[in-house]
JSON list of C-alpha atoms in Angstrom, two decimals:
[
{"chain": "A", "resi": 1, "resn": "ASP", "atom": "CA", "xyz": [0.00, 0.00, 0.00]},
{"chain": "A", "resi": 2, "resn": "THR", "atom": "CA", "xyz": [1.25, 3.45, -0.92]},
{"chain": "A", "resi": 3, "resn": "ALA", "atom": "CA", "xyz": [1.93, 5.54, 2.18]},
{"chain": "A", "resi": 4, "resn": "VAL", "atom": "CA", "xyz": [1.92, 9.00, 0.58]},
{"chain": "A", "resi": 5, "resn": "SER", "atom": "CA", "xyz": [0.43, 9.38, -2.89]},
{"chain": "A", "resi": 6, "resn": "GLN", "atom": "CA", "xyz": [0.22, 12.35, -5.22]},
{"chain": "A", "resi": 7, "resn": "THR", "atom": "CA", "xyz": [-1.68, 12.99, -8.40]},
{"chain": "A", "resi": 8, "resn": "PRO", "atom": "CA", "xyz": [-0.87, 13.74, -11.09]},
{"chain": "A", "resi": 9, "resn": "LYS", "atom": "CA", "xyz": [2.70, 12.53, -11.49]},
{"chain": "A", "resi": 10, "resn": "TYR", "atom": "CA", "xyz": [3.31, 14.86, -14.43]},
{"chain": "A", "resi": 11, "resn": "LEU", "atom": "CA", "xyz": [1.57, 18.14, -15.19]},
{"chain": "A", "resi": 12, "resn": "VAL", "atom": "CA", "xyz": [2.27, 20.22, -18.30]},
{"chain": "A", "resi": 13, "resn": "THR", "atom": "CA", "xyz": [0.35, 23.45, -18.69]},
{"chain": "A", "resi": 14, "resn": "GLN", "atom": "CA", "xyz": [0.44, 26.94, -20.16]},
{"chain": "A", "resi": 15, "resn": "MET", "atom": "CA", "xyz": [1.34, 30.13, -18.35]},
{"chain": "A", "resi": 16, "resn": "GLY", "atom": "CA", "xyz": [-1.64, 31.77, -16.72]},
{"chain": "A", "resi": 17, "resn": "ASN", "atom": "CA", "xyz": [-3.57, 28.56, -16.11]},
{"chain": "A", "resi": 18, "resn": "ASP", "atom": "CA", "xyz": [-4.81, 27.35, -12.74]},
{"chain": "A", "resi": 19, "resn": "LYS", "atom": "CA", "xyz": [-3.96, 23.83, -11.60]},
{"chain": "A", "resi": 20, "resn": "SER", "atom": "CA", "xyz": [-4.22, 21.58, -8.56]},
{"chain": "A", "resi": 21, "resn": "ILE", "atom": "CA", "xyz": [-2.09, 18.77, -7.18]},
{"chain": "A", "resi": 22, "resn": "LYS", "atom": "CA", "xyz": [-3.62, 16.27, -4.79]},
{"chain": "A", "resi": 23, "resn": "CYS", "atom": "CA", "xyz": [-1.93, 14.46, -1.91]},
{"chain": "A", "resi": 24, "resn": "GLU", "atom": "CA", "xyz": [-3.17, 11.68, 0.35]},
{"chain": "A", "resi": 25, "resn": "GLN", "atom": "CA", "xyz": [-1.47, 9.80, 3.17]},
{"chain": "A", "resi": 26, "resn": "ASN", "atom": "CA", "xyz": [-2.69, 6.59, 4.80]},
{"chain": "A", "resi": 27, "resn": "LEU", "atom": "CA", "xyz": [-0.19, 6.59, 7.66]},
{"chain": "A", "resi": 28, "resn": "GLY", "atom": "CA", "xyz": [-2.47, 8.31, 10.15]},
{"chain": "A", "resi": 29, "resn": "HIS", "atom": "CA", "xyz": [0.01, 11.18, 10.51]},
{"chain": "A", "resi": 30, "resn": "ASP", "atom": "CA", "xyz": [-1.19, 14.49, 11.90]},
{"chain": "A", "resi": 31, "resn": "THR", "atom": "CA", "xyz": [1.06, 16.79, 9.86]},
{"chain": "A", "resi": 32, "resn": "MET", "atom": "CA", "xyz": [1.42, 17.18, 6.11]},
{"chain": "A", "resi": 33, "resn": "TYR", "atom": "CA", "xyz": [3.74, 19.31, 4.01]},
{"chain": "A", "resi": 34, "resn": "TRP", "atom": "CA", "xyz": [4.35, 20.65, 0.54]},
{"chain": "A", "resi": 35, "resn": "TYR", "atom": "CA", "xyz": [7.89, 21.08, -0.73]},
{"chain": "A", "resi": 36, "resn": "LYS", "atom": "CA", "xyz": [9.21, 22.55, -3.97]},
{"chain": "A", "resi": 37, "resn": "GLN", "atom": "CA", "xyz": [12.38, 21.12, -5.53]},
{"chain": "A", "resi": 38, "resn": "ASP", "atom": "CA", "xyz": [13.88, 23.30, -8.23]},
{"chain": "A", "resi": 39, "resn": "SER", "atom": "CA", "xyz": [16.09, 22.33, -11.14]},
{"chain": "A", "resi": 40, "resn": "LYS", "atom": "CA", "xyz": [19.16, 22.53, -8.90]},
{"chain": "A", "resi": 41, "resn": "LYS", "atom": "CA", "xyz": [17.55, 19.96, -6.59]},
{"chain": "A", "resi": 42, "resn": "PHE", "atom": "CA", "xyz": [17.09, 22.46, -3.74]},
{"chain": "A", "resi": 43, "resn": "LEU", "atom": "CA", "xyz": [14.24, 21.19, -1.57]},
{"chain": "A", "resi": 44, "resn": "LYS", "atom": "CA", "xyz": [12.36, 24.01, 0.12]},
{"chain": "A", "resi": 45, "resn": "ILE", "atom": "CA", "xyz": [9.31, 23.81, 2.33]},
{"chain": "A", "resi": 46, "resn": "MET", "atom": "CA", "xyz": [6.25, 25.72, 1.18]},
{"chain": "A", "resi": 47, "resn": "PHE", "atom": "CA", "xyz": [3.52, 24.82, 3.66]},
{"chain": "A", "resi": 48, "resn": "SER", "atom": "CA", "xyz": [2.69, 22.45, 6.45]},
{"chain": "A", "resi": 49, "resn": "TYR", "atom": "CA", "xyz": [-0.66, 21.58, 7.99]},
{"chain": "A", "resi": 50, "resn": "ASN", "atom": "CA", "xyz": [-1.20, 20.17, 11.46]},
{"chain": "A", "resi": 51, "resn": "ASN", "atom": "CA", "xyz": [-4.66, 18.91, 12.34]},
{"chain": "A", "resi": 52, "resn": "LYS", "atom": "CA", "xyz": [-6.09, 21.01, 9.52]},
{"chain": "A", "resi": 53, "resn": "GLU", "atom": "CA", "xyz": [-4.41, 24.19, 10.72]},
{"chain": "A", "resi": 54, "resn": "LEU", "atom": "CA", "xyz": [-1.81, 25.97, 8.60]},
{"chain": "A", "resi": 55, "resn": "ILE", "atom": "CA", "xyz": [1.25, 26.22, 10.79]},
{"chain": "A", "resi": 56, "resn": "ILE", "atom": "CA", "xyz": [4.01, 27.22, 8.39]},
{"chain": "A", "resi": 57, "resn": "ASN", "atom": "CA", "xyz": [3.73, 29.53, 5.45]},
{"chain": "A", "resi": 58, "resn": "GLU", "atom": "CA", "xyz": [7.12, 30.42, 4.01]},
{"chain": "A", "resi": 59, "resn": "THR", "atom": "CA", "xyz": [7.57, 33.30, 1.59]},
{"chain": "A", "resi": 60, "resn": "VAL", "atom": "CA", "xyz": [5.42, 31.69, -1.04]},
{"chain": "A", "resi": 61, "resn": "PRO", "atom": "CA", "xyz": [3.37, 33.77, -3.48]},
{"chain": "A", "resi": 62, "resn": "ASN", "atom": "CA", "xyz": [-0.29, 33.90, -2.60]},
{"chain": "A", "resi": 63, "resn": "ARG", "atom": "CA", "xyz": [-0.99, 32.30, -5.96]},
{"chain": "A", "resi": 64, "resn": "PHE", "atom": "CA", "xyz": [-0.30, 29.07, -4.08]},
{"chain": "A", "resi": 65, "resn": "SER", "atom": "CA", "xyz": [-3.01, 27.94, -1.71]},
{"chain": "A", "resi": 66, "resn": "PRO", "atom": "CA", "xyz": [-3.04, 24.70, 0.28]},
{"chain": "A", "resi": 67, "resn": "LYS", "atom": "CA", "xyz": [-6.35, 23.08, 1.09]},
{"chain": "A", "resi": 68, "resn": "SER", "atom": "CA", "xyz": [-6.82, 20.31, 3.62]},
{"chain": "A", "resi": 69, "resn": "PRO", "atom": "CA", "xyz": [-10.30, 18.74, 3.65]},
{"chain": "A", "resi": 70, "resn": "ASP", "atom": "CA", "xyz": [-9.19, 16.30, 6.38]},
{"chain": "A", "resi": 71, "resn": "LYS", "atom": "CA", "xyz": [-5.96, 15.25, 8.03]},
{"chain": "A", "resi": 72, "resn": "ALA", "atom": "CA", "xyz": [-5.27, 12.58, 5.41]},
{"chain": "A", "resi": 73, "resn": "HIS", "atom": "CA", "xyz": [-5.34, 15.03, 2.49]},
{"chain": "A", "resi": 74, "resn": "LEU", "atom": "CA", "xyz": [-3.44, 18.19, 1.62]},
{"chain": "A", "resi": 75, "resn": "ASN", "atom": "CA", "xyz": [-4.03, 19.58, -1.85]},
{"chain": "A", "resi": 76, "resn": "LEU", "atom": "CA", "xyz": [-2.10, 22.40, -3.51]},
{"chain": "A", "resi": 77, "resn": "HIS", "atom": "CA", "xyz": [-3.86, 24.84, -5.79]},
{"chain": "A", "resi": 78, "resn": "ILE", "atom": "CA", "xyz": [-1.88, 27.20, -7.98]},
{"chain": "A", "resi": 79, "resn": "ASN", "atom": "CA", "xyz": [-3.38, 30.21, -9.74]},
{"chain": "A", "resi": 80, "resn": "SER", "atom": "CA", "xyz": [-1.97, 32.08, -12.72]},
{"chain": "A", "resi": 81, "resn": "LEU", "atom": "CA", "xyz": [0.95, 29.74, -13.28]},
{"chain": "A", "resi": 82, "resn": "GLU", "atom": "CA", "xyz": [4.31, 31.29, -14.18]},
{"chain": "A", "resi": 83, "resn": "LEU", "atom": "CA", "xyz": [7.39, 29.86, -15.87]},
{"chain": "A", "resi": 84, "resn": "GLY", "atom": "CA", "xyz": [9.25, 29.95, -12.55]},
{"chain": "A", "resi": 85, "resn": "ASP", "atom": "CA", "xyz": [6.73, 27.59, -11.01]},
{"chain": "A", "resi": 86, "resn": "SER", "atom": "CA", "xyz": [8.20, 24.74, -13.05]},
{"chain": "A", "resi": 87, "resn": "ALA", "atom": "CA", "xyz": [9.63, 22.30, -10.52]},
{"chain": "A", "resi": 88, "resn": "VAL", "atom": "CA", "xyz": [8.96, 19.02, -8.77]},
{"chain": "A", "resi": 89, "resn": "TYR", "atom": "CA", "xyz": [6.47, 19.35, -5.93]},
{"chain": "A", "resi": 90, "resn": "PHE", "atom": "CA", "xyz": [6.65, 16.83, -3.10]},
{"chain": "A", "resi": 91, "resn": "CYS", "atom": "CA", "xyz": [4.02, 16.13, -0.54]},
{"chain": "A", "resi": 92, "resn": "ALA", "atom": "CA", "xyz": [5.16, 14.65, 2.79]},
{"chain": "A", "resi": 93, "resn": "SER", "atom": "CA", "xyz": [3.66, 13.63, 6.10]},
{"chain": "A", "resi": 94, "resn": "SER", "atom": "CA", "xyz": [4.82, 12.96, 9.64]},
{"chain": "A", "resi": 95, "resn": "TRP", "atom": "CA", "xyz": [3.80, 12.92, 13.26]},
{"chain": "A", "resi": 96, "resn": "THR", "atom": "CA", "xyz": [4.22, 16.35, 14.87]},
{"chain": "A", "resi": 97, "resn": "SER", "atom": "CA", "xyz": [6.67, 14.85, 17.32]},
{"chain": "A", "resi": 98, "resn": "GLY", "atom": "CA", "xyz": [8.11, 12.31, 14.91]},
{"chain": "A", "resi": 99, "resn": "ASN", "atom": "CA", "xyz": [11.58, 11.96, 13.52]},
{"chain": "A", "resi": 100, "resn": "GLU", "atom": "CA", "xyz": [10.79, 11.07, 9.96]},
{"chain": "A", "resi": 101, "resn": "GLN", "atom": "CA", "xyz": [8.93, 12.77, 7.16]},
{"chain": "A", "resi": 102, "resn": "PHE", "atom": "CA", "xyz": [7.60, 10.40, 4.52]},
{"chain": "A", "resi": 103, "resn": "PHE", "atom": "CA", "xyz": [7.61, 11.82, 1.03]},
{"chain": "A", "resi": 104, "resn": "GLY", "atom": "CA", "xyz": [5.26, 11.17, -1.85]},
{"chain": "A", "resi": 105, "resn": "PRO", "atom": "CA", "xyz": [6.58, 10.35, -5.33]},
{"chain": "A", "resi": 106, "resn": "GLY", "atom": "CA", "xyz": [6.48, 13.95, -6.51]},
{"chain": "A", "resi": 107, "resn": "THR", "atom": "CA", "xyz": [4.63, 15.87, -9.20]},
{"chain": "A", "resi": 108, "resn": "ARG", "atom": "CA", "xyz": [6.72, 17.31, -12.01]},
{"chain": "A", "resi": 109, "resn": "LEU", "atom": "CA", "xyz": [5.11, 20.57, -13.08]},
{"chain": "A", "resi": 110, "resn": "THR", "atom": "CA", "xyz": [6.18, 22.12, -16.37]},
{"chain": "A", "resi": 111, "resn": "VAL", "atom": "CA", "xyz": [4.84, 25.55, -17.29]},
{"chain": "A", "resi": 112, "resn": "LEU", "atom": "CA", "xyz": [5.20, 26.48, -20.96]},
{"chain": "B", "resi": 1, "resn": "GLN", "atom": "CA", "xyz": [18.32, 33.34, 7.66]},
{"chain": "B", "resi": 2, "resn": "LYS", "atom": "CA", "xyz": [18.92, 29.83, 8.88]},
{"chain": "B", "resi": 3, "resn": "GLU", "atom": "CA", "xyz": [21.09, 27.97, 6.39]},
{"chain": "B", "resi": 4, "resn": "VAL", "atom": "CA", "xyz": [22.34, 24.46, 5.78]},
{"chain": "B", "resi": 5, "resn": "GLU", "atom": "CA", "xyz": [25.42, 24.14, 3.60]},
{"chain": "B", "resi": 6, "resn": "GLN", "atom": "CA", "xyz": [26.65, 21.10, 1.72]},
{"chain": "B", "resi": 7, "resn": "ASN", "atom": "CA", "xyz": [29.28, 20.59, -0.95]},
{"chain": "B", "resi": 8, "resn": "SER", "atom": "CA", "xyz": [27.25, 19.90, -4.08]},
{"chain": "B", "resi": 9, "resn": "GLY", "atom": "CA", "xyz": [29.84, 17.48, -5.46]},
{"chain": "B", "resi": 10, "resn": "PRO", "atom": "CA", "xyz": [29.82, 15.27, -7.34]},
{"chain": "B", "resi": 11, "resn": "LEU", "atom": "CA", "xyz": [31.78, 13.15, -4.91]},
{"chain": "B", "resi": 12, "resn": "SER", "atom": "CA", "xyz": [33.24, 10.09, -6.57]},
{"chain": "B", "resi": 13, "resn": "VAL", "atom": "CA", "xyz": [34.54, 7.13, -4.59]},
{"chain": "B", "resi": 14, "resn": "PRO", "atom": "CA", "xyz": [35.57, 3.63, -5.70]},
{"chain": "B", "resi": 15, "resn": "GLU", "atom": "CA", "xyz": [33.43, 0.67, -4.70]},
{"chain": "B", "resi": 16, "resn": "GLY", "atom": "CA", "xyz": [34.36, -0.57, -1.23]},
{"chain": "B", "resi": 17, "resn": "ALA", "atom": "CA", "xyz": [35.77, 2.76, -0.07]},
{"chain": "B", "resi": 18, "resn": "ILE", "atom": "CA", "xyz": [34.42, 5.06, 2.63]},
{"chain": "B", "resi": 19, "resn": "ALA", "atom": "CA", "xyz": [32.33, 7.99, 1.42]},
{"chain": "B", "resi": 20, "resn": "SER", "atom": "CA", "xyz": [32.30, 11.05, 3.66]},
{"chain": "B", "resi": 21, "resn": "LEU", "atom": "CA", "xyz": [29.54, 13.60, 3.29]},
{"chain": "B", "resi": 22, "resn": "ASN", "atom": "CA", "xyz": [29.64, 16.86, 5.19]},
{"chain": "B", "resi": 23, "resn": "CYS", "atom": "CA", "xyz": [27.14, 19.48, 6.27]},
{"chain": "B", "resi": 24, "resn": "THR", "atom": "CA", "xyz": [27.34, 22.72, 8.26]},
{"chain": "B", "resi": 25, "resn": "TYR", "atom": "CA", "xyz": [24.47, 24.72, 9.67]},
{"chain": "B", "resi": 26, "resn": "SER", "atom": "CA", "xyz": [24.12, 28.32, 10.79]},
{"chain": "B", "resi": 27, "resn": "ASP", "atom": "CA", "xyz": [21.62, 28.09, 13.66]},
{"chain": "B", "resi": 28, "resn": "ARG", "atom": "CA", "xyz": [23.60, 27.22, 16.78]},
{"chain": "B", "resi": 29, "resn": "GLY", "atom": "CA", "xyz": [20.45, 26.23, 18.64]},
{"chain": "B", "resi": 30, "resn": "SER", "atom": "CA", "xyz": [19.45, 23.54, 16.14]},
{"chain": "B", "resi": 31, "resn": "GLN", "atom": "CA", "xyz": [18.21, 20.44, 17.89]},
{"chain": "B", "resi": 32, "resn": "SER", "atom": "CA", "xyz": [18.00, 17.55, 15.45]},
{"chain": "B", "resi": 33, "resn": "PHE", "atom": "CA", "xyz": [19.71, 16.53, 12.26]},
{"chain": "B", "resi": 34, "resn": "PHE", "atom": "CA", "xyz": [18.72, 14.24, 9.45]},
{"chain": "B", "resi": 35, "resn": "TRP", "atom": "CA", "xyz": [20.26, 12.61, 6.39]},
{"chain": "B", "resi": 36, "resn": "TYR", "atom": "CA", "xyz": [17.99, 11.83, 3.45]},
{"chain": "B", "resi": 37, "resn": "ARG", "atom": "CA", "xyz": [18.95, 9.92, 0.32]},
{"chain": "B", "resi": 38, "resn": "GLN", "atom": "CA", "xyz": [17.38, 10.81, -3.01]},
{"chain": "B", "resi": 39, "resn": "TYR", "atom": "CA", "xyz": [17.85, 8.69, -6.10]},
{"chain": "B", "resi": 40, "resn": "SER", "atom": "CA", "xyz": [17.50, 10.44, -9.44]},
{"chain": "B", "resi": 41, "resn": "GLY", "atom": "CA", "xyz": [13.85, 10.97, -10.26]},
{"chain": "B", "resi": 42, "resn": "LYS", "atom": "CA", "xyz": [12.71, 9.64, -6.89]},
{"chain": "B", "resi": 43, "resn": "SER", "atom": "CA", "xyz": [11.58, 11.13, -3.60]},
{"chain": "B", "resi": 44, "resn": "PRO", "atom": "CA", "xyz": [13.82, 11.66, -0.55]},
{"chain": "B", "resi": 45, "resn": "GLU", "atom": "CA", "xyz": [13.96, 8.86, 2.03]},
{"chain": "B", "resi": 46, "resn": "LEU", "atom": "CA", "xyz": [15.33, 9.09, 5.54]},
{"chain": "B", "resi": 47, "resn": "ILE", "atom": "CA", "xyz": [18.60, 7.26, 6.22]},
{"chain": "B", "resi": 48, "resn": "MET", "atom": "CA", "xyz": [19.49, 8.47, 9.69]},
{"chain": "B", "resi": 49, "resn": "PHE", "atom": "CA", "xyz": [18.78, 11.08, 12.32]},
{"chain": "B", "resi": 50, "resn": "ILE", "atom": "CA", "xyz": [20.98, 12.23, 15.19]},
{"chain": "B", "resi": 51, "resn": "TYR", "atom": "CA", "xyz": [20.31, 14.46, 18.18]},
{"chain": "B", "resi": 52, "resn": "SER", "atom": "CA", "xyz": [23.37, 14.18, 20.42]},
{"chain": "B", "resi": 53, "resn": "ASN", "atom": "CA", "xyz": [27.03, 14.98, 19.92]},
{"chain": "B", "resi": 54, "resn": "GLY", "atom": "CA", "xyz": [29.11, 12.02, 18.82]},
{"chain": "B", "resi": 55, "resn": "ASP", "atom": "CA", "xyz": [28.56, 9.12, 16.49]},
{"chain": "B", "resi": 56, "resn": "LYS", "atom": "CA", "xyz": [25.50, 7.08, 15.65]},
{"chain": "B", "resi": 57, "resn": "GLU", "atom": "CA", "xyz": [25.91, 3.91, 13.64]},
{"chain": "B", "resi": 58, "resn": "ASP", "atom": "CA", "xyz": [23.35, 1.98, 11.59]},
{"chain": "B", "resi": 59, "resn": "GLY", "atom": "CA", "xyz": [24.77, -0.78, 9.43]},
{"chain": "B", "resi": 60, "resn": "ARG", "atom": "CA", "xyz": [27.18, 0.72, 6.92]},
{"chain": "B", "resi": 61, "resn": "PHE", "atom": "CA", "xyz": [26.11, 4.26, 7.82]},
{"chain": "B", "resi": 62, "resn": "THR", "atom": "CA", "xyz": [27.51, 6.45, 10.60]},
{"chain": "B", "resi": 63, "resn": "ALA", "atom": "CA", "xyz": [26.24, 9.92, 11.40]},
{"chain": "B", "resi": 64, "resn": "GLN", "atom": "CA", "xyz": [28.56, 12.25, 13.31]},
{"chain": "B", "resi": 65, "resn": "LEU", "atom": "CA", "xyz": [27.47, 15.41, 15.08]},
{"chain": "B", "resi": 66, "resn": "ASN", "atom": "CA", "xyz": [29.56, 18.21, 16.55]},
{"chain": "B", "resi": 67, "resn": "LYS", "atom": "CA", "xyz": [27.30, 20.96, 17.81]},
{"chain": "B", "resi": 68, "resn": "ALA", "atom": "CA", "xyz": [30.20, 23.17, 18.90]},
{"chain": "B", "resi": 69, "resn": "SER", "atom": "CA", "xyz": [31.47, 23.25, 15.33]},
{"chain": "B", "resi": 70, "resn": "GLN", "atom": "CA", "xyz": [27.93, 23.22, 13.88]},
{"chain": "B", "resi": 71, "resn": "TYR", "atom": "CA", "xyz": [28.90, 20.29, 11.75]},
{"chain": "B", "resi": 72, "resn": "VAL", "atom": "CA", "xyz": [27.22, 17.01, 10.90]},
{"chain": "B", "resi": 73, "resn": "SER", "atom": "CA", "xyz": [28.56, 14.30, 8.64]},
{"chain": "B", "resi": 74, "resn": "LEU", "atom": "CA", "xyz": [27.55, 10.98, 7.14]},
{"chain": "B", "resi": 75, "resn": "LEU", "atom": "CA", "xyz": [30.05, 8.18, 6.56]},
{"chain": "B", "resi": 76, "resn": "ILE", "atom": "CA", "xyz": [29.19, 5.31, 4.27]},
{"chain": "B", "resi": 77, "resn": "ARG", "atom": "CA", "xyz": [31.49, 2.31, 4.71]},
{"chain": "B", "resi": 78, "resn": "ASP", "atom": "CA", "xyz": [32.05, -0.30, 1.99]},
{"chain": "B", "resi": 79, "resn": "SER", "atom": "CA", "xyz": [30.38, 1.97, -0.57]},
{"chain": "B", "resi": 80, "resn": "GLN", "atom": "CA", "xyz": [28.31, 0.21, -3.20]},
{"chain": "B", "resi": 81, "resn": "PRO", "atom": "CA", "xyz": [27.20, 1.40, -6.64]},
{"chain": "B", "resi": 82, "resn": "SER", "atom": "CA", "xyz": [23.64, 1.32, -5.26]},
{"chain": "B", "resi": 83, "resn": "ASP", "atom": "CA", "xyz": [24.68, 4.10, -2.85]},
{"chain": "B", "resi": 84, "resn": "SER", "atom": "CA", "xyz": [25.03, 6.46, -5.82]},
{"chain": "B", "resi": 85, "resn": "ALA", "atom": "CA", "xyz": [22.46, 9.17, -5.12]},
{"chain": "B", "resi": 86, "resn": "THR", "atom": "CA", "xyz": [22.10, 12.71, -3.81]},
{"chain": "B", "resi": 87, "resn": "TYR", "atom": "CA", "xyz": [22.36, 12.98, -0.04]},
{"chain": "B", "resi": 88, "resn": "LEU", "atom": "CA", "xyz": [20.39, 15.75, 1.63]},
{"chain": "B", "resi": 89, "resn": "CYS", "atom": "CA", "xyz": [21.26, 17.10, 5.05]},
{"chain": "B", "resi": 90, "resn": "ALA", "atom": "CA", "xyz": [18.28, 18.51, 6.97]},
{"chain": "B", "resi": 91, "resn": "VAL", "atom": "CA", "xyz": [18.22, 20.44, 10.23]},
{"chain": "B", "resi": 92, "resn": "ASN", "atom": "CA", "xyz": [15.45, 21.23, 12.68]},
{"chain": "B", "resi": 93, "resn": "PRO", "atom": "CA", "xyz": [16.15, 24.85, 13.61]},
{"chain": "B", "resi": 94, "resn": "GLN", "atom": "CA", "xyz": [15.79, 26.21, 17.12]},
{"chain": "B", "resi": 95, "resn": "GLY", "atom": "CA", "xyz": [12.33, 27.48, 17.94]},
{"chain": "B", "resi": 96, "resn": "ALA", "atom": "CA", "xyz": [10.66, 25.51, 15.22]},
{"chain": "B", "resi": 97, "resn": "GLY", "atom": "CA", "xyz": [8.21, 22.76, 15.89]},
{"chain": "B", "resi": 98, "resn": "SER", "atom": "CA", "xyz": [9.73, 19.34, 15.75]},
{"chain": "B", "resi": 99, "resn": "TYR", "atom": "CA", "xyz": [8.37, 19.00, 12.26]},
{"chain": "B", "resi": 100, "resn": "GLN", "atom": "CA", "xyz": [10.09, 21.94, 10.56]},
{"chain": "B", "resi": 101, "resn": "LEU", "atom": "CA", "xyz": [13.14, 21.04, 8.50]},
{"chain": "B", "resi": 102, "resn": "THR", "atom": "CA", "xyz": [15.60, 23.16, 6.55]},
{"chain": "B", "resi": 103, "resn": "PHE", "atom": "CA", "xyz": [17.35, 21.20, 3.82]},
{"chain": "B", "resi": 104, "resn": "GLY", "atom": "CA", "xyz": [20.78, 21.69, 2.29]},
{"chain": "B", "resi": 105, "resn": "LYS", "atom": "CA", "xyz": [21.17, 21.58, -1.47]},
{"chain": "B", "resi": 106, "resn": "GLY", "atom": "CA", "xyz": [22.51, 18.04, -1.37]},
{"chain": "B", "resi": 107, "resn": "THR", "atom": "CA", "xyz": [25.73, 16.26, -2.28]},
{"chain": "B", "resi": 108, "resn": "LYS", "atom": "CA", "xyz": [25.72, 13.98, -5.30]},
{"chain": "B", "resi": 109, "resn": "LEU", "atom": "CA", "xyz": [27.63, 10.76, -4.62]},
{"chain": "B", "resi": 110, "resn": "SER", "atom": "CA", "xyz": [28.89, 8.46, -7.35]},
{"chain": "B", "resi": 111, "resn": "VAL", "atom": "CA", "xyz": [30.31, 5.07, -6.41]},
{"chain": "B", "resi": 112, "resn": "ILE", "atom": "CA", "xyz": [32.49, 3.75, -9.19]},
{"chain": "B", "resi": 113, "resn": "PRO", "atom": "CA", "xyz": [32.49, -0.07, -9.69]}
]
């Protein structure tokens, strides 16, 4: 069984479009995250949610909005996509007090 | 700004040798330290974590932490070609919840058969 899953795996779209990436975890964790990994492989946290509350919001443009319908899901919605948004987006989950974050397989977003 | 620095490599070692990966961090109050491995095109996976000064061993892997020098390293003994990957150092900065991690840019390791 997949612990952390993301859909879609690949997403190719035009500048200016709006898109969503979905994430689900079946580990029972209470915290979920979104990371962005750029072309230089730098992994940077964007958001985390704990028990449906946003607890970290780094300097991310407000075109990005996380939505968590329940503690097993954390979706990422992106408005008005820009070329610089092209990257791999990873979802992850963990216990708040845990040592390990489990990562999903990633979504490769390409904005043309 | 809290930073985590790693040599981007690539670091090339022959099969069977010891690979040494290094990481420094800027926040002196950082509490916990992690090493993730990421194969090309795959997601990061945790190899080890360390909280206390000194060494922590797990199989062929040893993590070393020196908080006074703000330095953490990962040693891989008897390196195998399957160890070829990018290794990411991650730090839990002071004041953050236990869940917040700052990652370095990673060191690419190549183990030559």
